[in-house]
């Protein structure tokens, strides 16, 4: 495994981040394909053995049971200084809005619940899961700064936002001596490259780490056409993201397969090796031990310039998902 700094932070993270959305009680949340605690523990222990020290979860994943499973496994299998844990919080819900719970109080309450779920005193990276159009940006940044100064979070990140929002938030923080975002977790993979238009150039310029989710397009970039899985069949949000462009995307996927066969490696390795030329540490979900093997091997696979160009040349624009429009209407209905 190789390691790198997470943006401007002093966090030393593995080039692969284990995404933990697939862990949690399948009967207690929005996903029916998640794995149980015993399987979660096996996967996390194997990931640690393979050198993965970066783990990403969220309070929204299976109603907190992902945090609970992940927290217990990491506490049992590793010392606190041996891993980097990230979790995320959602915007205020309608009940909180009706009860006039402030944005700052919401952040503190959410983090306290996450820390309880994880069984930890602090998280290394606390991520703003998606932009809250009902709460002033200034209030969010002040609330995040407060939990950092309280020692409950070492650094802050953001997910599912536009580049202008990240720029605006960090400019406000810089001008007011508040904590800035050190990372962005957006939707980015070989068949969804919209982050390259605005977000990626901004992050490269500002040394903000990119840790994208859906690195393998919910498995589409890791399996031969026609192959399926439980998640592939049941994940309606993934179908929403990719079904409309499936025909065009299939041409790129076939090129992934072609390069993989020529190189004698897996499609996972090719897809992630391409993404690793662009970002700090992609978030890669795992519900089987074999999923980890391909991700880890990808770190050492070097694609040629010709192979990269061959993979990229057929891309077509995709509709944005995850982010929210300025009028507050959500572009995509599920949490990632």
PDB file of N, CA and C in Angstrom, residues 216-251:
ATOM      1  N   UNK A 216     -16.115   2.895  -8.680  1.00  0.00           N
ATOM      2  CA  UNK A 216     -16.302   1.837  -9.669  1.00  0.00           C
ATOM      3  C   UNK A 216     -17.715   1.862 -10.261  1.00  0.00           C
ATOM      4  N   UNK A 217     -18.392   2.997 -10.112  1.00  0.00           N
ATOM      5  CA  UNK A 217     -19.748   3.163 -10.654  1.00  0.00           C
ATOM      6  C   UNK A 217     -20.668   2.041 -10.182  1.00  0.00           C
ATOM      7  N   UNK A 218     -20.633   1.805  -8.864  1.00  0.00           N
ATOM      8  CA  UNK A 218     -21.464   0.762  -8.253  1.00  0.00           C
ATOM      9  C   UNK A 218     -21.272  -0.597  -8.925  1.00  0.00           C
ATOM     10  N   UNK A 219     -20.032  -0.894  -9.248  1.00  0.00           N
ATOM     11  CA  UNK A 219     -19.678  -2.190  -9.811  1.00  0.00           C
ATOM     12  C   UNK A 219     -19.660  -2.261 -11.322  1.00  0.00           C
ATOM     13  N   UNK A 220     -20.151  -1.234 -11.998  1.00  0.00           N
ATOM     14  CA  UNK A 220     -20.215  -1.274 -13.459  1.00  0.00           C
ATOM     15  C   UNK A 220     -18.837  -1.284 -14.109  1.00  0.00           C
ATOM     16  N   UNK A 221     -17.860  -0.712 -13.427  1.00  0.00           N
ATOM     17  CA  UNK A 221     -16.503  -0.657 -13.970  1.00  0.00           C
ATOM     18  C   UNK A 221     -15.631  -1.811 -13.498  1.00  0.00           C
ATOM     19  N   UNK A 222     -16.233  -2.769 -12.814  1.00  0.00           N
ATOM     20  CA  UNK A 222     -15.442  -3.870 -12.265  1.00  0.00           C
ATOM     21  C   UNK A 222     -15.897  -5.245 -12.726  1.00  0.00           C
ATOM     22  N   UNK A 223     -16.915  -5.292 -13.570  1.00  0.00           N
ATOM     23  CA  UNK A 223     -17.409  -6.607 -14.012  1.00  0.00           C
ATOM     24  C   UNK A 223     -17.717  -6.588 -15.511  1.00  0.00           C
ATOM     25  N   UNK A 224     -17.611  -7.746 -16.113  1.00  0.00           N
ATOM     26  CA  UNK A 224     -17.878  -7.881 -17.535  1.00  0.00           C
ATOM     27  C   UNK A 224     -19.348  -7.580 -17.823  1.00  0.00           C
ATOM     28  N   UNK A 225     -19.636  -7.052 -19.005  1.00  0.00           N
ATOM     29  CA  UNK A 225     -21.045  -6.832 -19.381  1.00  0.00           C
ATOM     30  C   UNK A 225     -21.859  -8.112 -19.227  1.00  0.00           C
ATOM     31  N   UNK A 226     -23.010  -7.991 -18.589  1.00  0.00           N
ATOM     32  CA  UNK A 226     -23.875  -9.138 -18.373  1.00  0.00           C
ATOM     33  C   UNK A 226     -23.756  -9.758 -17.012  1.00  0.00           C
ATOM     34  N   UNK A 227     -22.612  -9.547 -16.340  1.00  0.00           N
ATOM     35  CA  UNK A 227     -22.456 -10.055 -14.980  1.00  0.00           C
ATOM     36  C   UNK A 227     -23.266  -9.194 -14.021  1.00  0.00           C
ATOM     37  N   UNK A 228     -23.718  -9.799 -12.936  1.00  0.00           N
ATOM     38  CA  UNK A 228     -24.582  -9.071 -12.014  1.00  0.00           C
ATOM     39  C   UNK A 228     -24.203  -9.367 -10.569  1.00  0.00           C
ATOM     40  N   UNK A 229     -24.893  -8.705  -9.647  1.00  0.00           N
ATOM     41  CA  UNK A 229     -24.670  -8.894  -8.213  1.00  0.00           C
ATOM     42  C   UNK A 229     -25.941  -8.462  -7.490  1.00  0.00           C
ATOM     43  N   UNK A 230     -25.983  -8.740  -6.193  1.00  0.00           N
ATOM     44  CA  UNK A 230     -27.150  -8.346  -5.402  1.00  0.00           C
ATOM     45  C   UNK A 230     -27.328  -6.836  -5.435  1.00  0.00           C
ATOM     46  N   UNK A 231     -26.223  -6.099  -5.262  1.00  0.00           N
ATOM     47  CA  UNK A 231     -26.343  -4.645  -5.280  1.00  0.00           C
ATOM     48  C   UNK A 231     -26.746  -4.146  -6.660  1.00  0.00           C
ATOM     49  N   UNK A 232     -26.169  -4.739  -7.697  1.00  0.00           N
ATOM     50  CA  UNK A 232     -26.490  -4.320  -9.055  1.00  0.00           C
ATOM     51  C   UNK A 232     -27.984  -4.432  -9.307  1.00  0.00           C
ATOM     52  N   UNK A 233     -28.609  -5.470  -8.775  1.00  0.00           N
ATOM     53  CA  UNK A 233     -30.031  -5.700  -8.990  1.00  0.00           C
ATOM     54  C   UNK A 233     -30.906  -4.818  -8.112  1.00  0.00           C
ATOM     55  N   UNK A 234     -30.441  -4.505  -6.892  1.00  0.00           N
ATOM     56  CA  UNK A 234     -31.292  -3.854  -5.900  1.00  0.00           C
ATOM     57  C   UNK A 234     -31.050  -2.356  -5.713  1.00  0.00           C
ATOM     58  N   UNK A 235     -29.896  -1.856  -6.166  1.00  0.00           N
ATOM     59  CA  UNK A 235     -29.541  -0.467  -5.885  1.00  0.00           C
ATOM     60  C   UNK A 235     -30.221   0.465  -6.889  1.00  0.00           C
ATOM     61  N   UNK A 236     -31.380   0.981  -6.525  1.00  0.00           N
ATOM     62  CA  UNK A 236     -32.157   1.839  -7.425  1.00  0.00           C
ATOM     63  C   UNK A 236     -31.455   3.170  -7.667  1.00  0.00           C
ATOM     64  N   UNK A 237     -30.721   3.652  -6.682  1.00  0.00           N
ATOM     65  CA  UNK A 237     -30.018   4.927  -6.858  1.00  0.00           C
ATOM     66  C   UNK A 237     -28.912   4.795  -7.898  1.00  0.00           C
ATOM     67  N   UNK A 238     -28.194   3.676  -7.869  1.00  0.00           N
ATOM     68  CA  UNK A 238     -27.153   3.450  -8.874  1.00  0.00           C
ATOM     69  C   UNK A 238     -27.768   3.371 -10.264  1.00  0.00           C
ATOM     70  N   UNK A 239     -28.929   2.746 -10.377  1.00  0.00           N
ATOM     71  CA  UNK A 239     -29.605   2.678 -11.672  1.00  0.00           C
ATOM     72  C   UNK A 239     -29.995   4.077 -12.134  1.00  0.00           C
ATOM     73  N   UNK A 240     -30.426   4.916 -11.202  1.00  0.00           N
ATOM     74  CA  UNK A 240     -30.762   6.299 -11.527  1.00  0.00           C
ATOM     75  C   UNK A 240     -29.534   7.034 -12.075  1.00  0.00           C
ATOM     76  N   UNK A 241     -28.370   6.757 -11.490  1.00  0.00           N
ATOM     77  CA  UNK A 241     -27.148   7.448 -11.893  1.00  0.00           C
ATOM     78  C   UNK A 241     -26.663   7.026 -13.274  1.00  0.00           C
ATOM     79  N   UNK A 242     -26.841   5.750 -13.624  1.00  0.00           N
ATOM     80  CA  UNK A 242     -26.143   5.234 -14.796  1.00  0.00           C
ATOM     81  C   UNK A 242     -27.019   4.673 -15.910  1.00  0.00           C
ATOM     82  N   UNK A 243     -28.261   4.352 -15.643  1.00  0.00           N
ATOM     83  CA  UNK A 243     -29.056   3.674 -16.661  1.00  0.00           C
ATOM     84  C   UNK A 243     -29.277   4.527 -17.913  1.00  0.00           C
ATOM     85  N   UNK A 244     -29.421   5.834 -17.756  1.00  0.00           N
ATOM     86  CA  UNK A 244     -29.720   6.689 -18.896  1.00  0.00           C
ATOM     87  C   UNK A 244     -28.573   6.749 -19.899  1.00  0.00           C
ATOM     88  N   UNK A 245     -27.372   6.516 -19.432  1.00  0.00           N
ATOM     89  CA  UNK A 245     -26.199   6.581 -20.313  1.00  0.00           C
ATOM     90  C   UNK A 245     -25.547   5.215 -20.491  1.00  0.00           C
ATOM     91  N   UNK A 246     -26.294   4.171 -20.184  1.00  0.00           N
ATOM     92  CA  UNK A 246     -25.713   2.822 -20.156  1.00  0.00           C
ATOM     93  C   UNK A 246     -25.112   2.412 -21.496  1.00  0.00           C
ATOM     94  N   UNK A 247     -25.761   2.772 -22.590  1.00  0.00           N
ATOM     95  CA  UNK A 247     -25.258   2.350 -23.901  1.00  0.00           C
ATOM     96  C   UNK A 247     -23.909   2.997 -24.199  1.00  0.00           C
ATOM     97  N   UNK A 248     -23.809   4.312 -23.972  1.00  0.00           N
ATOM     98  CA  UNK A 248     -22.540   5.003 -24.205  1.00  0.00           C
ATOM     99  C   UNK A 248     -21.475   4.535 -23.219  1.00  0.00           C
ATOM    100  N   UNK A 249     -21.866   4.362 -21.977  1.00  0.00           N
ATOM    101  CA  UNK A 249     -20.919   3.929 -20.949  1.00  0.00           C
ATOM    102  C   UNK A 249     -20.374   2.535 -21.253  1.00  0.00           C
ATOM    103  N   UNK A 250     -21.197   1.686 -21.863  1.00  0.00           N
ATOM    104  CA  UNK A 250     -20.772   0.312 -22.128  1.00  0.00           C
ATOM    105  C   UNK A 250     -19.563   0.261 -23.050  1.00  0.00           C
ATOM    106  N   UNK A 251     -19.422   1.245 -23.924  1.00  0.00           N
ATOM    107  CA  UNK A 251     -18.256   1.282 -24.808  1.00  0.00           C
ATOM    108  C   UNK A 251     -16.972   1.532 -24.019  1.00  0.00           C
TER     109      UNK A 251
END
